[in-house]
Amino acid sequence: SSNTTVHVPLPASQREVSEQQSVDVRFVARDDFGLASAELVYQMPDGTTHRLSAGTPTSSNRAWRQRYTWDLSSVPIEQRSEVLYWVEVRDNDPGLGLIALPDPPGKMTRSATMSLVVQDDEAEHAANIVKIAELRDRAVDLLAARMTTRAFDDAPTDMAGFVVPLPVQAAGARELLGGSGQLLAMLALAIDSLSVDTLTHERDVAILTKVHKRLKALYDEELKLHVKMPTGIARRDPDTTTTALEKLGKHNDEEVTQLEDEIIRIDDLVDGQVIERLEALVARLEATQRKLVDLLEQLKAGDSSARAQIEQLEQRRRDDLRRIAEARAMLREELDPEFMNLDAFKALEDMKKQEQLSEMLRQGKTDEALEAAKGQLGEVQQLRDAVQEKLGQPQGEAPALSEEERQRMELLRELSRLQDEESSVRSKTRELEEAYRSKVEAQAADEGDREDAGKQAQALRESLDEINDARLGRDARRGLEDARAALERLEDIAERDDATQLQLDDAARAAAQGLDRAQAGSETSEREGKALKKAGKKAQALRTKTRAPLPGTSDVLDATQQAKLKELEGRQEGLRTRASTLMESDNAKLLPKEGRGAMRDADGSMERSADELGKDGTERALDAQNGAWNALQRAIDSLREGPPPPPPQGGSQDASTEAERDRSLRDALMEAMKEKSPDGYDAPVKRYYEELLR
């Protein structure tokens, strides 16, 4: 019997991560006779488990070192969930012995169970928005109490017509002071929560901080006045109490004026947070849908390992749709129901009702599932445009966004369109590459070529073992590990009599790409950087040798397919021109430094893609298109994560855009509430106006 072991180390820096990050799961597996497959298994807090294929080694592998990049954005995560995970490895035992295997083929061995705390930043942000709304409501309650209090009236009477005793008036004044203290405490907690909220802008924290500062100053003044009216003095010294209440009454008027302004500021802050959350959720749904389309294209191309990821991504999409529904409910509650045309969300309702993707895949209708996913992606993109266009429109007498904010929205839309069309070009190119591979995949490798490739791979791998990876950065180490694994795979393939030339070339290509990444992440002046540069040249030379026996793309594709290549070349050139025009526009000035660098990378990748398409080189064109797509994503991320544009001109940051329009209504309401109600109507009128303020 074989003896299988599997070890999974986890760096301490990756024990608590955000749901939008990826985790590198590295494992080392060994078996006396060989390994067959590995799966990453993770368990959610509710006990459900999910499986992801972590790779398949060649049949002759006895020691296997693998790195699997686990994309957490496809995992349905609750707020600060602890996810348990482990790696399961199967050996290559066919189960033909006298003792049957319990779960053939292959005996399964699992690693130790690891834990990972995944923080749901979006859920915490949503909870903070609710806290701010509760803070505003508490401020409204305090405002109503201060506007309707009888503590500062001369000889006030209760509902029965009896004069309210002076001690009761003093107690009422102290209750107002306590309410202000509670509001300040809530403000402080909200500021603390927003300060560590990664999805909240610093300017929003600054707004609440200024509100707290102004209300705290008034609270301190009121507290000094209460020092002259300690508990119990109302009975011992009525005159002093009356004088103190008169001063507190004047101060109460200042509190009322300040509170009504601060309530409007906080209310505007809630509105802005809700709208920005909706925009971010729609962008998140779009990213989820785009990943789903990419995985379906992989599945269509024959990569069955994408099926498990598709199922989990569908769960994530359902979670995205649920959160958008929550944001819409808050939008309707906080703003005019017509702020966002509900027809724009019809596509989301249809997506929630259909949920036919899994059923299509179970029936083997991969093409139909892919087309349905692409159609849904287009609908989500239209929704994204509708949200951004609505945010860019003037709302009433004052613009919802400043000119710079509207330019930012336009820039985001154009970058997203460029990325969408680059994705379309990539999809069409991938289809042609798969057509080429299907026609050359059966070409057997020459024995001499196999032996030569195996020897070169072994020599190159041994030279890589001499490089001190501790002196390399994280990305360089990852590239070096990938190159080592690819070279080991190439050695194993070279030993097989049934090896194909395409298998040899794929392994050599992976080794060269890994060394390119390692070299990019190293210092060229250091010893390790020089060694990686030398190894990279050898890997490229090896790749040239493994590629040479394969026919060219133009020798394999028919005339129709070559015409499609020519069309794709023109589309790629057009996208590059649009990207260049965008970078020359005024809107491009809003891109941060990282975004401008990303756009330069996108331009270079688009140029390489067009050149390779012109040479019938689908494989290298795909690599360049992936680079362009990723660079556009970096530009989009830099714009979303960068500092927000300044607020609209013509008003103070501390002033509400609604303040002046609502001033006359608020003044009239305040005066009406101050008027003495007829006998017997005091309590009902108070409740009526409190409801109006809510």
XYZ file of C-alpha atoms in Angstrom:
694
model
C 0.000 0.000 0.000
C 1.126 3.562 -0.627
C 1.770 6.166 2.046
C 0.306 9.571 1.149
C 1.052 12.762 3.075
C -0.143 16.326 2.468
C 1.017 19.487 4.225
C -0.589 22.948 3.931
C 1.328 25.887 5.444
C -0.515 29.204 5.874
C 1.292 32.527 6.369
C 0.135 34.437 9.437
C -0.636 37.450 7.205
C -3.417 35.465 5.507
C -5.344 34.291 8.581
C -7.781 37.242 8.377
C -8.631 38.644 4.964
C -11.302 40.618 3.134
C -13.927 38.867 1.047
C -12.627 40.586 -2.096
C -9.108 39.203 -1.755
C -7.506 35.979 -2.942
C -5.618 33.511 -0.777
C -2.709 31.417 -2.028
C -3.186 27.890 -0.728
C 0.147 26.104 -1.028
C 0.449 22.407 -0.342
C 3.047 19.689 -0.675
C 1.831 16.113 -1.276
C 3.893 12.941 -1.452
C 3.029 9.326 -2.269
C 5.111 6.186 -2.804
C 3.529 5.350 -6.162
C 2.062 8.587 -7.481
C -0.688 11.189 -7.022
C -3.833 11.624 -9.072
C -5.707 14.783 -8.008
C -6.280 17.358 -5.288
C -9.293 19.341 -4.107
C -9.637 22.368 -1.866
C -12.559 21.741 0.499
C -14.008 24.516 2.639
C -16.793 24.472 5.203
C -19.121 27.376 5.900
C -20.378 28.234 9.437
C -23.699 26.491 8.672
C -21.857 23.207 8.107
C -22.157 23.069 4.309
C -19.015 22.090 2.414
C -17.857 23.076 -1.053
C -15.149 21.597 -3.255
C -12.796 23.198 -5.752
C -10.374 21.355 -7.996
C -6.851 22.327 -6.945
C -5.117 20.693 -9.906
C -4.191 17.346 -11.418
C -0.562 16.197 -11.571
C 0.830 13.804 -14.112
C 0.403 10.134 -13.215
C 4.080 9.656 -12.386
C 4.231 12.415 -9.770
C 5.326 11.087 -6.367
C 6.088 14.484 -4.860
C 3.847 17.342 -5.842
C 4.249 20.994 -4.862
C 1.242 23.063 -5.826
C -0.132 26.568 -5.304
C -3.852 27.199 -5.758
C -5.186 30.758 -5.835
C -8.492 30.778 -3.955
C -10.701 33.656 -5.087
C -12.804 34.539 -2.037
C -15.060 36.868 -4.021
C -16.908 33.792 -5.324
C -17.653 32.511 -1.815
C -20.960 33.446 -0.098
C -19.677 35.055 3.104
C -21.538 36.309 6.150
C -20.094 39.131 8.217
C -16.759 38.077 9.785
C -17.286 34.375 9.114
C -14.731 31.779 10.101
C -14.241 29.420 7.171
C -12.643 26.022 7.785
C -10.745 24.459 4.899
C -8.394 21.628 4.053
C -6.845 19.929 1.034
C -7.814 16.402 -0.026
C -5.363 14.451 -2.195
C -5.989 11.150 -3.974
C -3.292 8.734 -5.025
C -3.352 6.776 -8.285
C -4.405 3.425 -6.809
C -6.919 1.965 -9.330
C -8.569 -0.119 -6.581
C -7.916 -3.516 -8.183
C -6.535 -5.210 -5.039
C -8.199 -7.885 -2.956
C -9.423 -5.291 -0.463
C -11.822 -2.850 -2.095
C -11.243 0.865 -1.619
C -13.980 2.667 0.356
C -14.238 5.485 -2.188
C -12.505 4.467 -5.441
C -10.638 5.252 -7.542
C -7.640 6.223 -5.409
C -7.250 6.490 -1.657
C -8.002 9.894 -0.209
C -5.770 11.685 2.303
C -6.647 15.065 3.789
C -4.509 17.720 5.355
C -5.009 19.274 8.752
C -7.991 21.619 9.023
C -7.109 25.296 8.670
C -9.216 28.306 9.673
C -9.603 31.599 7.888
C -11.532 34.630 9.146
C -13.162 36.348 6.181
C -14.418 39.849 6.820
C -17.425 41.018 4.826
C -16.602 44.721 4.381
C -19.816 45.410 2.484
C -22.038 43.972 5.228
C -20.232 46.039 7.868
C -20.640 49.127 5.679
C -24.380 48.455 5.346
C -24.645 48.134 9.138
C -22.866 51.472 9.545
C -25.364 53.152 7.213
C -28.167 51.839 9.433
C -26.341 53.241 12.481
C -26.173 56.697 10.895
C -29.891 56.526 10.070
C -30.630 55.580 13.697
C -28.428 58.456 14.814
C -30.463 60.850 12.678
C -33.718 59.472 14.102
C -32.418 59.925 17.649
C -31.514 63.514 16.802
C -35.053 64.042 15.473
C -36.496 62.678 18.724
C -34.305 65.044 20.728
C -35.302 67.965 18.513
C -38.990 67.153 19.031
C -38.451 66.952 22.787
C -36.680 70.323 22.878
C -39.296 71.986 20.678
C -42.278 70.712 22.683
C -40.866 70.897 26.212
C -42.732 72.937 28.839
C -39.722 73.004 31.153
C -38.858 76.597 30.287
C -42.382 78.087 30.180
C -43.685 80.527 32.780
C -46.151 78.693 35.058
C -46.961 75.865 32.609
C -50.067 73.747 33.196
C -50.649 70.060 32.583
C -53.581 68.464 30.720
C -55.785 68.714 33.830
C -55.109 72.433 34.128
C -52.851 72.211 37.189
C -49.637 74.223 37.333
C -46.532 72.109 36.744
C -44.332 72.216 39.882
C -40.930 73.854 39.580
C -39.049 70.620 40.508
C -40.803 68.851 37.637
C -39.689 71.608 35.252
C -36.096 71.272 36.479
C -36.260 67.483 36.024
C -37.524 68.005 32.459
C -34.566 70.274 31.715
C -32.161 67.656 33.065
C -33.787 64.999 30.837
C -33.009 67.172 27.811
C -29.383 67.402 28.924
C -29.254 63.622 29.273
C -30.726 63.208 25.786
C -28.002 65.426 24.348
C -25.357 63.337 26.116
C -26.781 60.131 24.674
C -26.806 61.657 21.190
C -23.151 62.669 21.547
C -22.280 59.149 22.662
C -24.017 57.700 19.598
C -22.153 60.182 17.410
C -18.821 59.144 18.886
C -19.560 55.457 18.299
C -20.635 56.156 14.715
C -17.430 58.105 14.056
C -15.357 55.223 15.440
C -17.202 52.713 13.246
C -16.874 54.795 10.090
C -13.194 55.455 10.745
C -12.406 51.752 10.260
C -14.976 51.247 7.494
C -12.953 50.645 4.329
C -15.923 51.604 2.109
C -16.572 54.998 3.718
C -14.919 58.166 2.439
C -12.850 60.243 4.835
C -14.991 63.277 4.054
C -18.058 61.503 5.513
C -16.185 60.835 8.742
C -15.121 64.488 8.763
C -18.753 65.616 8.427
C -19.824 63.617 11.476
C -16.772 64.788 13.401
C -17.711 68.420 12.793
C -21.319 67.721 13.813
C -20.058 66.165 17.043
C -17.762 69.122 17.714
C -20.537 71.693 17.313
C -23.069 69.789 19.419
C -20.433 69.054 22.053
C -19.719 72.788 22.407
C -23.429 73.458 23.018
C -23.617 70.548 25.456
C -20.709 71.950 27.475
C -22.435 75.343 27.699
C -25.685 73.714 28.822
C -23.803 71.639 31.386
C -22.310 74.791 32.935
C -25.798 76.263 33.288
C -27.028 73.089 35.002
C -24.220 73.399 37.568
C -26.115 76.387 38.964
C -29.268 74.277 39.239
C -28.219 71.127 41.128
C -30.726 68.422 42.034
C -32.960 69.438 44.932
C -32.400 73.190 44.696
C -35.848 73.786 43.195
C -37.495 73.263 46.585
C -34.858 75.096 48.620
C -34.279 78.092 46.323
C -37.101 78.613 43.783
C -35.748 82.011 42.620
C -32.334 80.616 41.662
C -34.027 77.720 39.883
C -36.309 80.081 37.941
C -33.339 82.207 36.858
C -31.419 79.101 35.752
C -34.430 77.842 33.787
C -34.713 81.180 31.996
C -31.083 80.960 30.869
C -31.534 77.314 29.909
C -34.609 78.275 27.888
C -32.584 80.741 25.815
C -29.889 78.100 25.370
C -32.571 75.608 24.324
C -33.471 77.877 21.405
C -29.844 77.676 20.232
C -29.950 73.893 20.622
C -33.108 73.696 18.500
C -31.630 75.833 15.721
C -28.391 73.873 15.679
C -30.101 70.479 15.884
C -32.378 71.103 12.924
C -29.376 72.035 10.770
C -27.347 69.045 11.949
C -30.260 66.691 11.274
C -30.378 67.850 7.672
C -26.625 67.336 7.308
C -26.840 63.836 8.759
C -29.848 63.075 6.566
C -27.907 64.159 3.472
C -25.052 61.946 4.620
C -27.392 58.941 4.885
C -28.766 59.630 1.399
C -25.283 59.841 -0.068
C -24.171 56.638 1.648
C -27.215 54.727 0.380
C -26.703 55.922 -3.201
C -22.980 55.147 -3.187
C -23.658 51.698 -1.738
C -26.149 50.968 -4.510
C -23.614 52.023 -7.137
C -20.914 49.820 -5.568
C -23.272 46.828 -5.332
C -24.233 47.096 -8.992
C -20.530 47.236 -9.913
C -19.945 44.205 -7.684
C -22.781 42.301 -9.368
C -21.305 43.166 -12.753
C -17.921 41.757 -11.703
C -19.605 38.588 -10.432
C -21.520 38.174 -13.682
C -18.379 38.737 -15.739
C -16.547 36.030 -13.778
C -19.505 33.742 -14.401
C -19.261 34.335 -18.159
C -15.510 33.658 -18.133
C -15.998 30.391 -16.230
C -18.738 29.278 -18.623
C -16.381 29.951 -21.524
C -13.766 27.787 -19.790
C -16.352 25.053 -19.306
C -17.348 25.261 -22.950
C -13.670 24.912 -23.896
C -13.525 21.633 -21.970
C -12.302 22.711 -18.519
C -14.634 20.695 -16.274
C -12.989 22.084 -13.125
C -14.899 25.335 -13.720
C -18.230 23.659 -12.932
C -17.778 23.760 -9.141
C -16.731 27.407 -9.276
C -19.799 28.228 -11.377
C -22.120 26.704 -8.777
C -20.536 28.733 -5.983
C -20.495 31.881 -8.068
C -24.234 31.475 -8.600
C -24.660 31.499 -4.824
C -22.573 34.645 -4.666
C -24.736 36.238 -7.351
C -27.881 35.440 -5.365
C -26.228 37.145 -2.394
C -25.426 40.180 -4.574
C -29.044 40.384 -5.729
C -30.271 40.181 -2.116
C -28.013 43.022 -1.042
C -29.134 45.181 -3.969
C -32.742 44.550 -2.946
C -31.870 45.763 0.563
C -30.180 48.865 -0.840
C -33.223 49.570 -3.026
C -35.487 49.311 0.015
C -33.340 51.874 1.845
C -33.322 54.025 -1.294
C -37.123 54.094 -1.394
C -37.281 54.841 2.332
C -34.699 57.613 2.373
C -35.299 59.291 -1.011
C -38.077 60.073 -3.418
C -39.362 56.746 -4.812
C -38.903 58.171 -8.298
C -35.209 58.945 -7.738
C -34.367 55.708 -9.554
C -36.763 54.441 -12.194
C -37.757 50.977 -10.990
C -37.807 49.727 -14.598
C -34.012 49.865 -14.452
C -34.084 47.038 -11.917
C -36.420 44.816 -13.923
C -33.453 42.786 -15.181
C -32.506 41.959 -11.594
C -36.015 40.763 -10.811
C -35.895 38.517 -13.883
C -32.496 37.130 -12.810
C -33.886 36.288 -9.358
C -36.933 34.525 -10.822
C -35.191 32.532 -13.564
C -32.149 30.921 -11.905
C -32.011 28.497 -14.848
C -28.246 28.394 -15.263
C -27.600 25.329 -13.089
C -30.453 23.448 -14.721
C -29.042 24.204 -18.185
C -25.637 22.876 -17.136
C -27.179 19.724 -15.665
C -28.862 19.134 -19.023
C -25.584 19.690 -20.860
C -26.761 22.935 -22.514
C -23.475 24.790 -21.982
C -23.875 26.982 -25.070
C -27.349 28.107 -24.007
C -26.145 28.797 -20.463
C -23.261 30.890 -21.823
C -25.545 32.941 -24.056
C -27.983 33.482 -21.174
C -25.142 34.633 -18.906
C -23.859 37.018 -21.573
C -27.343 38.468 -21.978
C -27.640 38.966 -18.225
C -24.216 40.629 -18.183
C -25.426 43.088 -20.809
C -28.522 43.864 -18.722
C -26.425 44.446 -15.601
C -24.162 46.782 -17.577
C -27.215 48.747 -18.714
C -28.352 48.965 -15.102
C -24.904 50.243 -14.111
C -25.141 52.950 -16.764
C -28.666 53.852 -15.621
C -27.542 54.245 -12.000
C -24.534 56.364 -12.929
C -26.505 58.523 -15.369
C -29.183 59.122 -12.723
C -26.536 60.129 -10.209
C -25.129 62.561 -12.742
C -28.445 64.323 -13.389
C -29.439 67.495 -11.490
C -31.926 66.754 -8.717
C -34.355 69.631 -8.196
C -32.810 73.041 -7.642
C -29.361 71.759 -6.699
C -27.107 69.311 -8.548
C -26.669 65.919 -6.911
C -23.093 65.782 -8.113
C -20.426 68.336 -8.806
C -18.954 68.748 -12.282
C -15.925 66.676 -11.301
C -18.147 63.924 -9.937
C -20.071 63.785 -13.210
C -16.777 63.600 -15.104
C -15.740 60.756 -12.830
C -18.959 58.905 -13.660
C -18.412 59.396 -17.391
C -14.833 58.169 -17.073
C -15.974 55.086 -15.159
C -18.605 54.303 -17.785
C -16.156 54.605 -20.669
C -13.532 52.478 -18.913
C -16.177 49.836 -18.214
C -17.295 49.865 -21.855
C -13.710 49.481 -23.022
C -13.277 46.547 -20.664
C -16.540 44.965 -21.858
C -15.489 45.181 -25.501
C -11.975 43.925 -24.693
C -13.658 40.966 -23.008
C -15.659 40.333 -26.182
C -12.496 40.412 -28.314
C -10.836 38.030 -25.869
C -13.787 35.640 -26.019
C -13.711 35.510 -29.833
C -9.940 35.040 -29.834
C -10.247 32.214 -27.310
C -12.702 30.422 -29.609
C -10.193 30.553 -32.469
C -7.375 29.393 -30.182
C -9.486 26.433 -29.041
C -10.225 25.589 -32.676
C -6.485 25.600 -33.399
C -5.669 23.453 -30.359
C -8.352 20.893 -31.179
C -6.702 20.326 -34.573
C -3.130 19.931 -33.276
C -3.692 18.272 -29.889
C -3.229 14.757 -31.279
C 0.229 15.440 -32.759
C 2.630 13.056 -30.992
C 5.941 14.381 -29.706
C 9.105 13.062 -31.321
C 11.140 10.848 -28.988
C 14.270 12.927 -29.452
C 12.359 16.155 -28.795
C 10.885 14.667 -25.608
C 14.238 13.580 -24.241
C 15.864 16.898 -25.086
C 13.001 18.881 -23.487
C 13.140 16.723 -20.347
C 16.891 17.214 -19.920
C 16.670 20.969 -20.398
C 13.740 21.205 -17.984
C 15.640 19.251 -15.329
C 18.757 21.385 -15.708
C 16.731 24.588 -15.559
C 14.777 23.408 -12.494
C 17.997 22.519 -10.657
C 19.384 25.980 -11.388
C 16.214 27.529 -9.931
C 16.713 25.578 -6.697
C 19.914 27.541 -6.141
C 18.052 30.878 -6.111
C 17.353 32.229 -2.621
C 13.627 32.995 -2.847
C 13.716 34.632 0.614
C 15.254 37.677 -1.062
C 12.398 37.949 -3.546
C 9.093 39.744 -3.244
C 5.766 37.955 -2.935
C 4.868 38.132 -6.640
C 8.364 37.017 -7.626
C 8.172 34.026 -5.284
C 4.801 33.030 -6.711
C 6.180 33.212 -10.240
C 9.222 31.161 -9.249
C 7.035 28.483 -7.639
C 4.867 28.312 -10.762
C 7.956 27.944 -12.942
C 9.311 25.105 -10.785
C 5.982 23.275 -10.879
C 5.746 23.706 -14.670
C 9.278 22.364 -15.166
C 8.509 19.346 -12.977
C 5.416 18.752 -15.093
C 7.488 19.046 -18.265
C 9.952 16.443 -16.956
C 7.107 14.039 -16.206
C 5.496 14.544 -19.616
C 8.819 13.976 -21.358
C 9.066 10.500 -19.773
C 5.755 9.353 -21.260
C 5.674 7.565 -24.598
C 2.199 8.911 -25.388
C 3.115 12.562 -24.754
C 1.924 15.068 -27.343
C 3.807 18.070 -28.610
C 1.088 20.389 -27.363
C 1.501 19.051 -23.807
C 5.236 19.704 -23.940
C 4.654 23.194 -25.303
C 2.018 24.056 -22.676
C 4.375 23.106 -19.839
C 7.288 25.035 -21.369
C 5.039 28.043 -21.865
C 3.906 27.959 -18.212
C 7.545 27.800 -17.068
C 8.512 30.786 -19.213
C 5.535 32.823 -17.981
C 6.331 32.019 -14.358
C 9.926 33.156 -14.767
C 8.759 36.335 -16.489
C 6.658 37.186 -13.431
C 9.491 36.263 -11.103
C 11.900 38.481 -13.012
C 9.416 41.384 -13.020
C 9.156 41.198 -9.223
C 12.895 41.051 -8.526
C 15.695 43.600 -8.412
C 17.711 43.332 -11.611
C 20.851 44.565 -9.861
C 20.716 41.827 -7.212
C 22.188 38.374 -7.591
C 18.754 36.758 -7.608
C 17.502 39.135 -10.287
C 20.447 38.335 -12.557
C 19.941 34.599 -12.024
C 16.242 34.908 -12.886
C 17.041 36.881 -16.026
C 19.439 34.165 -17.172
C 16.909 31.443 -16.361
C 14.202 33.367 -18.213
C 16.254 33.402 -21.409
C 16.791 29.631 -21.149
C 13.050 29.098 -20.584
C 12.217 31.189 -23.662
C 14.712 29.173 -25.716
C 13.135 25.950 -24.458
C 9.682 27.276 -25.360
C 10.879 28.093 -28.872
C 12.045 24.486 -29.329
C 8.794 22.952 -28.058
C 6.713 25.269 -30.247
C 8.678 24.771 -33.471
C 7.266 21.308 -34.415
C 3.685 22.598 -34.183
C 2.103 24.082 -37.330
C 1.308 27.784 -37.519
C -2.176 29.108 -36.936
C -2.647 30.064 -40.580
C -1.719 26.499 -41.599
C -4.567 25.063 -39.528
C -7.459 27.539 -39.513
C -9.713 27.760 -42.552
C -10.389 30.892 -44.572
C -13.476 31.853 -42.545
C -11.584 31.617 -39.275
C -8.674 33.624 -40.645
C -11.139 36.313 -41.756
C -12.380 36.462 -38.162
C -8.800 36.998 -37.015
C -8.489 39.945 -39.375
C -11.739 41.386 -38.063
C -10.528 41.009 -34.476
C -7.323 42.834 -35.361
C -9.384 45.796 -36.576
C -11.549 45.763 -33.448
C -8.466 45.695 -31.244
C -6.960 48.666 -33.063
C -10.242 50.515 -32.640
C -10.282 49.858 -28.901
C -6.723 51.100 -28.608
C -7.685 54.305 -30.427
C -10.654 54.832 -28.105
C -8.456 54.286 -25.072
C -5.915 56.826 -26.379
C -8.695 59.358 -27.058
C -10.037 58.851 -23.555
C -6.619 59.490 -22.007
C -6.350 62.765 -23.947
C -9.754 63.996 -22.714
C -10.361 66.321 -19.769
C -11.998 63.491 -17.813
C -8.720 61.551 -17.764
C -7.227 64.183 -15.432
C -9.264 62.594 -12.618
C -7.367 59.300 -12.920
C -4.926 58.763 -10.037
C -1.278 58.059 -10.769
C -1.862 54.300 -10.494
C -4.732 54.545 -12.970
C -2.662 56.423 -15.543
C 0.080 53.815 -15.251
C -2.524 51.077 -15.734
C -3.812 52.774 -18.887
C -0.283 52.894 -20.298
C -0.028 49.162 -19.661
C -3.402 48.646 -21.355
C -2.228 50.580 -24.407
C 0.898 48.434 -24.714
C -1.092 45.214 -24.296
C -3.642 46.277 -26.917
C -0.832 47.075 -29.336
C 0.739 43.626 -28.810
C -2.659 41.973 -29.202
C -3.304 43.678 -32.540
C 0.193 42.756 -33.798
C -0.231 39.091 -32.844
C -3.710 38.914 -34.381
C -2.189 40.267 -37.587
C 0.356 37.435 -37.464
C -2.323 34.774 -36.808
C -0.919 34.351 -33.292
C -4.008 33.638 -31.173
C -2.104 32.352 -28.150
C 0.076 35.425 -27.632
C -2.843 37.665 -28.563
C -4.829 36.085 -25.723
C -2.012 36.787 -23.263
C -1.921 40.421 -24.375
C -5.723 40.720 -24.159
C -5.689 39.356 -20.622
C -3.080 41.987 -19.795
C -5.231 44.737 -21.320
C -8.345 43.586 -19.463
C -6.509 43.435 -16.135
C -4.927 46.843 -16.714
C -8.366 48.385 -17.402
C -9.624 46.800 -14.182
C -6.727 48.362 -12.272
C -7.628 51.750 -13.740
C -11.265 51.299 -12.680
C -10.233 50.225 -9.184
C -7.889 53.197 -8.803
C -10.741 55.546 -9.690
C -13.194 53.876 -7.302
C -10.716 53.625 -4.419
C -9.142 57.054 -4.882
C -10.157 60.195 -2.987
C -13.604 61.498 -3.978
C -14.004 64.749 -5.927
C -14.924 67.895 -3.970
C -18.608 68.688 -3.359
C -20.550 71.027 -5.683
C -19.406 74.633 -5.778
C -21.508 77.432 -4.418
C -22.091 76.118 -0.917
C -20.204 75.263 2.218
C -19.361 71.696 3.012
C -21.081 72.176 6.336
C -24.295 73.424 4.770
C -27.017 71.168 3.420
C -28.179 71.509 -0.169
C -31.730 71.251 1.158
C -31.342 73.728 4.015
C -32.427 76.953 2.307
C -35.312 75.348 0.421
C -36.742 73.881 3.616
C -36.073 76.874 5.884
C -39.522 78.457 5.589
C -41.315 75.162 6.195
C -39.170 74.350 9.215
C -39.649 77.827 10.688
C -43.419 77.606 10.275
C -43.478 74.156 11.848
C -41.340 75.299 14.764
C -43.553 78.309 15.447
C -46.661 76.147 15.303
C -45.172 73.706 17.796
C -44.296 76.525 20.175
C -47.873 77.779 20.286
C -49.885 76.702 23.274
C -52.498 74.125 22.326
C -56.118 74.365 23.588
C -56.940 72.692 26.879
C -57.066 68.914 26.583
C -55.191 68.821 23.275
C -51.622 69.174 24.562
C -50.641 65.470 24.347
C -52.357 64.690 20.990
C -50.835 67.766 19.327
C -47.397 66.853 20.688
C -47.669 63.333 19.260
C -48.906 64.708 15.919
C -45.943 67.019 15.441
C -43.498 64.375 16.639
C -44.769 62.141 13.837
C -44.301 64.981 11.346
C -40.677 65.335 12.427
C -40.087 61.617 12.009
